[in-house]
Short mmCIF file of C-alpha atoms in Angstrom, two decimals:
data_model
loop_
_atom_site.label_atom_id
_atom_site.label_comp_id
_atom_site.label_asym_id
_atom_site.label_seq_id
_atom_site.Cartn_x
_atom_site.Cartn_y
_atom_site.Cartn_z
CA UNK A 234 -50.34 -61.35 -149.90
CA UNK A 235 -47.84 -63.08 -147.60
CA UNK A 236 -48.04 -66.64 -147.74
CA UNK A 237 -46.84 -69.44 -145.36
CA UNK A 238 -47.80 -73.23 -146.46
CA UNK A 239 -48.24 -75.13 -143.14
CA UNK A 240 -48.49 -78.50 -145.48
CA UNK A 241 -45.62 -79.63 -147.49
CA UNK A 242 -43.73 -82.91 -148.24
CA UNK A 243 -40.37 -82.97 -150.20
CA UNK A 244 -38.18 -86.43 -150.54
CA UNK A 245 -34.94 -87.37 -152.06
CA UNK A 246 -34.50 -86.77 -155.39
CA UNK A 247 -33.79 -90.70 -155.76
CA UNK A 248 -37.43 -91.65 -154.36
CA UNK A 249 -39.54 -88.76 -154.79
CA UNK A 250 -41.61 -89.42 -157.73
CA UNK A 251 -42.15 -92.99 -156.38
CA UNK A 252 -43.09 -91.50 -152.79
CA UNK A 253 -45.42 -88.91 -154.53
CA UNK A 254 -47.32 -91.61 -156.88
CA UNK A 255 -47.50 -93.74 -153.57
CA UNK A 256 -49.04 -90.92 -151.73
CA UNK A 257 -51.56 -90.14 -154.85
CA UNK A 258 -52.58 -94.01 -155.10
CA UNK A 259 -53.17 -94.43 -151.13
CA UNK A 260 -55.73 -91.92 -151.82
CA UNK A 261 -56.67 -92.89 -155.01
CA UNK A 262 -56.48 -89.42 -156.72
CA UNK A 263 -55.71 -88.80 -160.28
CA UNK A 264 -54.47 -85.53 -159.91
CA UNK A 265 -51.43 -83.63 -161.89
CA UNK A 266 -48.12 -84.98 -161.88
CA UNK A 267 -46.00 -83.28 -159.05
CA UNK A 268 -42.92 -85.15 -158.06
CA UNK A 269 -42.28 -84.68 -154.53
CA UNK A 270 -38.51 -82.75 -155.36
CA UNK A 271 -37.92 -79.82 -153.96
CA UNK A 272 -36.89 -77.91 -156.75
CA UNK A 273 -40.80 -78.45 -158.28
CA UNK A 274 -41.96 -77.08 -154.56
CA UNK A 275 -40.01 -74.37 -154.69
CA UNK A 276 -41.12 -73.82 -158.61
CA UNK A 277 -44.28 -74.02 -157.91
CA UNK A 278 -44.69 -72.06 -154.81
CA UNK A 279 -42.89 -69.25 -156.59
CA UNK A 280 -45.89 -69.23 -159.18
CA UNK A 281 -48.25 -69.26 -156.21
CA UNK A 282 -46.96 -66.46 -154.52
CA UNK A 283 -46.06 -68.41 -151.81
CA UNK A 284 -42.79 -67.45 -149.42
CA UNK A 285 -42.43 -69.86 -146.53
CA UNK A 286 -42.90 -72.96 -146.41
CA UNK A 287 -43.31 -76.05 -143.36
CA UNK A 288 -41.86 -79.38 -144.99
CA UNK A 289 -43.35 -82.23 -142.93
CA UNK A 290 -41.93 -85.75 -143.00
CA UNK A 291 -43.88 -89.07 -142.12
CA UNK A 292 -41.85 -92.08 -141.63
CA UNK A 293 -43.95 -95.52 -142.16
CA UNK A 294 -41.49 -97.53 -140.31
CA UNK A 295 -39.78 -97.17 -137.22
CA UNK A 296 -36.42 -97.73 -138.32
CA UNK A 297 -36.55 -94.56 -141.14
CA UNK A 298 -37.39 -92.05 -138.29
CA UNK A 299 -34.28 -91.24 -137.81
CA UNK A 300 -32.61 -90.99 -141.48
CA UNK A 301 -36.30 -89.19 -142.19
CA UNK A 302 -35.51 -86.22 -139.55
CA UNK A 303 -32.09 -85.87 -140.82
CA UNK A 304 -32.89 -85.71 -144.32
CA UNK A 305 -35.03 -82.70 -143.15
CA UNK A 306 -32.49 -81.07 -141.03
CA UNK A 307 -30.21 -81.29 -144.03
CA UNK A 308 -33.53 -79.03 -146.31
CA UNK A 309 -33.62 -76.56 -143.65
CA UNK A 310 -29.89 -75.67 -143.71
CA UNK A 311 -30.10 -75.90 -147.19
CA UNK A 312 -33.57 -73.63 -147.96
CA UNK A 313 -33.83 -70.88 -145.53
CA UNK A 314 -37.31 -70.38 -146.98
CA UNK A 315 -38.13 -74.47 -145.05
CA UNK A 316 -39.53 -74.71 -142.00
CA UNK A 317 -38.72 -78.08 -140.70
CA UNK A 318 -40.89 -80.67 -138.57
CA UNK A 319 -40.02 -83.62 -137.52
CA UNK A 320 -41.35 -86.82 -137.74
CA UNK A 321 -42.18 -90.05 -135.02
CA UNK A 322 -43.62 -93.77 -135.28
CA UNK A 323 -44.97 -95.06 -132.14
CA UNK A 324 -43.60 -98.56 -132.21
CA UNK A 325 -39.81 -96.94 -132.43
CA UNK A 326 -37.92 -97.69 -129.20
CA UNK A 327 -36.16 -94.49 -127.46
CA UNK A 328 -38.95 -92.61 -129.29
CA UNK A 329 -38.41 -90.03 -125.86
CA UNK A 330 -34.42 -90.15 -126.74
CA UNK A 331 -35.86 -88.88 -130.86
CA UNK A 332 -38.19 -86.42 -129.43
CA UNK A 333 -35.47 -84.94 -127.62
CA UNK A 334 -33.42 -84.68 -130.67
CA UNK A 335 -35.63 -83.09 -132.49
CA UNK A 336 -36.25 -80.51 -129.52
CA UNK A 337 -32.46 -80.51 -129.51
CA UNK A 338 -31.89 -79.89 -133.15
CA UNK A 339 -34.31 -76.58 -133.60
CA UNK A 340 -37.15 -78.74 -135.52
CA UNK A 341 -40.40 -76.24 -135.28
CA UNK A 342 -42.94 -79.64 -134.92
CA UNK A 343 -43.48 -83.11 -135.38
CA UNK A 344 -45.66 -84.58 -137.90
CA UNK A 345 -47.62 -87.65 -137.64
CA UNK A 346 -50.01 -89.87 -140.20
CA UNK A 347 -51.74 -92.31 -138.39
CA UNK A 348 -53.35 -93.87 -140.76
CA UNK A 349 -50.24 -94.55 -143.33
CA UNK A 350 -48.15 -94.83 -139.81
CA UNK A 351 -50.60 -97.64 -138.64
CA UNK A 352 -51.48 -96.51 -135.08
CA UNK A 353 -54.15 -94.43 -133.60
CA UNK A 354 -53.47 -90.54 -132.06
CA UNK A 355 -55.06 -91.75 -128.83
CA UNK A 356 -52.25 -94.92 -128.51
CA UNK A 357 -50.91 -95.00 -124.84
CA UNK A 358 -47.48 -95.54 -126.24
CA UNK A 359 -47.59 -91.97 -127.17
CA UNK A 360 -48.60 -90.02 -124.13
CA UNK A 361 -45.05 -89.92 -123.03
CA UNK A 362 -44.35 -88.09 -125.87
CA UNK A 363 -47.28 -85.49 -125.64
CA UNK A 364 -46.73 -85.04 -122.10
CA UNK A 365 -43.10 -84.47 -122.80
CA UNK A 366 -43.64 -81.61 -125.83
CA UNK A 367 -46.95 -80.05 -124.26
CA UNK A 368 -46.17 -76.12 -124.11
CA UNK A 369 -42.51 -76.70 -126.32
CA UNK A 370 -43.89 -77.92 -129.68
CA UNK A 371 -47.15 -78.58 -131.61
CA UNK A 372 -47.70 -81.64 -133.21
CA UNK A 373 -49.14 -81.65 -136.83
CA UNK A 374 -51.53 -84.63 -137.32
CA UNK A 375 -53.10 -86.41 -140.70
CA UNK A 376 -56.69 -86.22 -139.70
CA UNK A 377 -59.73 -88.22 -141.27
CA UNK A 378 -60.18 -91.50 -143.28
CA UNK A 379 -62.59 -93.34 -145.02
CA UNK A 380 -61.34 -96.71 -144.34
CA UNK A 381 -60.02 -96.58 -140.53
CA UNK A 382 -60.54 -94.63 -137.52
CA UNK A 383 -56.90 -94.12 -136.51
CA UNK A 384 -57.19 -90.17 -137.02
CA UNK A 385 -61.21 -89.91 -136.44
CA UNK A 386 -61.73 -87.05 -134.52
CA UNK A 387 -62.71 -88.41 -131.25
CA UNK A 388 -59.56 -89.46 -130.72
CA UNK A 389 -58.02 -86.32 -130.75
CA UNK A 390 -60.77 -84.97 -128.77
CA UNK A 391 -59.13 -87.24 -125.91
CA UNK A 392 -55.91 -86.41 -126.36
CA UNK A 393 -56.94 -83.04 -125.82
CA UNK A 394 -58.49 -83.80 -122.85
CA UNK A 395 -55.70 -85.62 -121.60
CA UNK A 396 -53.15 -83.11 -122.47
CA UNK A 397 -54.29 -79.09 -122.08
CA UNK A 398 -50.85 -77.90 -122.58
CA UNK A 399 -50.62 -79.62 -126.02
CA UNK A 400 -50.48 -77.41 -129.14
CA UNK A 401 -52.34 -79.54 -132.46
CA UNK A 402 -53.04 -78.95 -135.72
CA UNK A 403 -55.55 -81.18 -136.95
CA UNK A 404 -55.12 -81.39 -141.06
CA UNK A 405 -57.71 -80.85 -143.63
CA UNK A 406 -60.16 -78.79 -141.29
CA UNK A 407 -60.04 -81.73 -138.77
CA UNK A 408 -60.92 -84.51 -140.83
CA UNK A 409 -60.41 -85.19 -144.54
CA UNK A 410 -63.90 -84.89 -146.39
CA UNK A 411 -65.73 -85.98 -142.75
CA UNK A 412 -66.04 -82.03 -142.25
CA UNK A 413 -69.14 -82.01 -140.37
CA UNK A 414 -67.75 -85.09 -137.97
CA UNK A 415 -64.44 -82.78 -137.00
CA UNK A 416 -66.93 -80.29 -135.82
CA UNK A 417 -68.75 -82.26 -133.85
CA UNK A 418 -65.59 -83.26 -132.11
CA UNK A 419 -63.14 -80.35 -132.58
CA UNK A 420 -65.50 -77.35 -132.14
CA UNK A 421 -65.05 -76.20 -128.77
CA UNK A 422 -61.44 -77.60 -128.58
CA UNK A 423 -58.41 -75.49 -128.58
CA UNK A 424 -56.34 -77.17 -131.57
CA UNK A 425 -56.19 -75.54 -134.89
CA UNK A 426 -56.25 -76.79 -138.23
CA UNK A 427 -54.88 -76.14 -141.56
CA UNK A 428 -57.29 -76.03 -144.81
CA UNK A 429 -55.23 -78.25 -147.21
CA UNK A 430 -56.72 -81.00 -149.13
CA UNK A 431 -60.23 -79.38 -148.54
CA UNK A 432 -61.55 -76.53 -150.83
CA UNK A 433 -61.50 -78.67 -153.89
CA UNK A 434 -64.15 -81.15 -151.52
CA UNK A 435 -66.43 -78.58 -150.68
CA UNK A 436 -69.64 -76.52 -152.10
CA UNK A 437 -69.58 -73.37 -152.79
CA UNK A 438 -69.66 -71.12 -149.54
CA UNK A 439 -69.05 -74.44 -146.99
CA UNK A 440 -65.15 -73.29 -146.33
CA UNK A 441 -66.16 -69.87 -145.11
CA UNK A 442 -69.17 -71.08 -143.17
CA UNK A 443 -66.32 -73.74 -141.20
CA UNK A 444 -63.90 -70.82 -141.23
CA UNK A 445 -66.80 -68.34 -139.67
CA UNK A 446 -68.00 -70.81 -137.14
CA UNK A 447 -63.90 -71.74 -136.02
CA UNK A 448 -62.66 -68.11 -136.60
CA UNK A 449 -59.75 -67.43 -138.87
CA UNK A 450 -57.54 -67.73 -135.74
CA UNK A 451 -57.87 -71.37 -135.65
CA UNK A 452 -56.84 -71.92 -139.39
CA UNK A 453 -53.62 -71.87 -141.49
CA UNK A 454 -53.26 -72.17 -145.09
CA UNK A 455 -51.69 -75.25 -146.63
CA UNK A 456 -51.69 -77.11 -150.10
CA UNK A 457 -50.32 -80.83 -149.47
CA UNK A 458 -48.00 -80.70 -152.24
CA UNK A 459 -47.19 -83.16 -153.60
CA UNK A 460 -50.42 -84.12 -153.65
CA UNK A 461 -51.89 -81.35 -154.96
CA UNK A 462 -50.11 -78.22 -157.23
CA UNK A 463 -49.60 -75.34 -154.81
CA UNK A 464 -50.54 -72.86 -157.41
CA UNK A 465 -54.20 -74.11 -158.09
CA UNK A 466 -54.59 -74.90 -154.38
CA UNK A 467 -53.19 -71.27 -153.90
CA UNK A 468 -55.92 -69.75 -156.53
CA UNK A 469 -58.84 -71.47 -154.47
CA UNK A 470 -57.98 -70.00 -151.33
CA UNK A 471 -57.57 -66.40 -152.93
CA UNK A 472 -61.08 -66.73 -153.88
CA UNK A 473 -63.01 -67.35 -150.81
CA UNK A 474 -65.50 -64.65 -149.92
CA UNK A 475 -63.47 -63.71 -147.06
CA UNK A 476 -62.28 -60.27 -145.16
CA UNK A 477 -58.64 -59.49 -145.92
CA UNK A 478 -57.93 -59.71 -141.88
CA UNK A 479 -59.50 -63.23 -142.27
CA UNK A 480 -56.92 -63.77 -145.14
CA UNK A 481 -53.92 -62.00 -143.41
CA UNK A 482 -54.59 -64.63 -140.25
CA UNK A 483 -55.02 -68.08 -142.55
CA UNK A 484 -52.37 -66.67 -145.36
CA UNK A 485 -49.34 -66.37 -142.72
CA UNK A 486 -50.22 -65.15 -139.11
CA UNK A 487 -51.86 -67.99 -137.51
CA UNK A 488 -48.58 -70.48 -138.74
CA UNK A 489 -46.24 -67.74 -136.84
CA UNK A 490 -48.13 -67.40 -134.04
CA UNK A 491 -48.04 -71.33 -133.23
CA UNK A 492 -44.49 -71.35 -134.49
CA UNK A 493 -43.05 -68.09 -133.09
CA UNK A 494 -41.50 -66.86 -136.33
#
């Protein structure tokens, strides 16, 4: 099967193993050592069986943002197999000047964390910003947290509102292990939402009952490395009890639909 992972993150060699064990402890996961590199991505993802991938950056600070979107520009014209987002931090100045760089520079998306970022998807100072790439480029967001509310559901449910135009993709079926609260919220929205970080969370048969009630059309497959091995995270998707047109839409066609590959 064709694969596309919507849900990567690669560093520089120099930090990546300290950004990956960051990542891992934030979470609090003991999981298998993957290193954040690039070359273990693209080792990896060969094992999976995966072919494309989307790299997304986050930048914590204001003042990485734009080192962070070079540093991805620089993977993309290195890896033709990377699809590059962007990345934004809402207390940046000129963040309208860095949005239209990276509509400028060919980036496919822009990524955000608001919870590691420190600001909520519903923060005013950001509306210029999804007014401004509404119907041009979808915006990839962290969604769901135990410990804060900056990427709880309801607030992308008013972004939504607020914004009809804008194209979302709301991580980890809408809300990291609060499954049942992204429904509640998400379910008769129009973003879509990739599966990462989720099948390893769920009982047996809960994925395709989320996946039956969105429709495959609405979902994109993804593995979070480095948090997670892609080839594992690869193996759990391959056996869902799905139909291979339900597989065919999460595996690839849904990411080049939003994307226009």
């Amino acid at each position: 099967m064709y694969l596309i992972d919507i849900h990567t993150h690669v560093y520089p060699q120099n930090i990546a193993h300290k950004a990956a064990t960051s990542i891992r402890d934030y979470y609090q996961l003991n999981t298998r050592e993957m290193d954040g590199t690039v070359d273990t991505l693209l080792q990896q993802g060969n094992k999976a069986g995966i072919r494309r991938f989307v790299i997304l950056p986050v930048a914590v600070k204001p003042e990485y943002t734009k080192h962070i979107n070079n540093f991805i520009l620089e993977q993309v014209k290195k890896q033709p197999r990377f699809i590059g987002f962007g990345t934004l931090h809402a207390a940046m100045e000129n963040i309208q000047k860095e949005t239209e760089y990276i509509l400028r520079q060919g980036l496919h998306g822009i990524k955000m964390h608001p919870d590691t970022q420190h600001f909520a998807i519903d923060d005013p100072r950001l509306f210029p910003v999804y007014d401004q790439i509404q119907g041009k480029l979808p915006v990839l967001f962290h969604m769901g947290d135990a410990t804060l509310d900056y990427s709880h559901p309801a607030r992308l449910r008013r972004v939504l509102k607020q914004f009809p135009k804008l194209q979302v993709v709301a991580a980890h079926f809408g809300g990291y292990r609060m499954y049942e609260t992204a429904m509640e919220y998400l379910r008769d929205t129009n973003c879509l939402m990739d599966i990462s970080s989720s099948l390893m969370f769920m009982p047996e048969g809960l994925a395709e009952k989320y996946i039956n009630i969105y429709g495959a059309e609405r979902l994109a497959f993804g593995t979070d490395y480095p948090l997670w091995d892609p080839v594992p995270q690869t193996k759990r998707f391959l056996q869902l009890n799905l139909t291979d047109t339900q597989f065919e839409q999460i595996g690839h066609k849904t990411v080049e639909q939003l994307l226009h590959l």
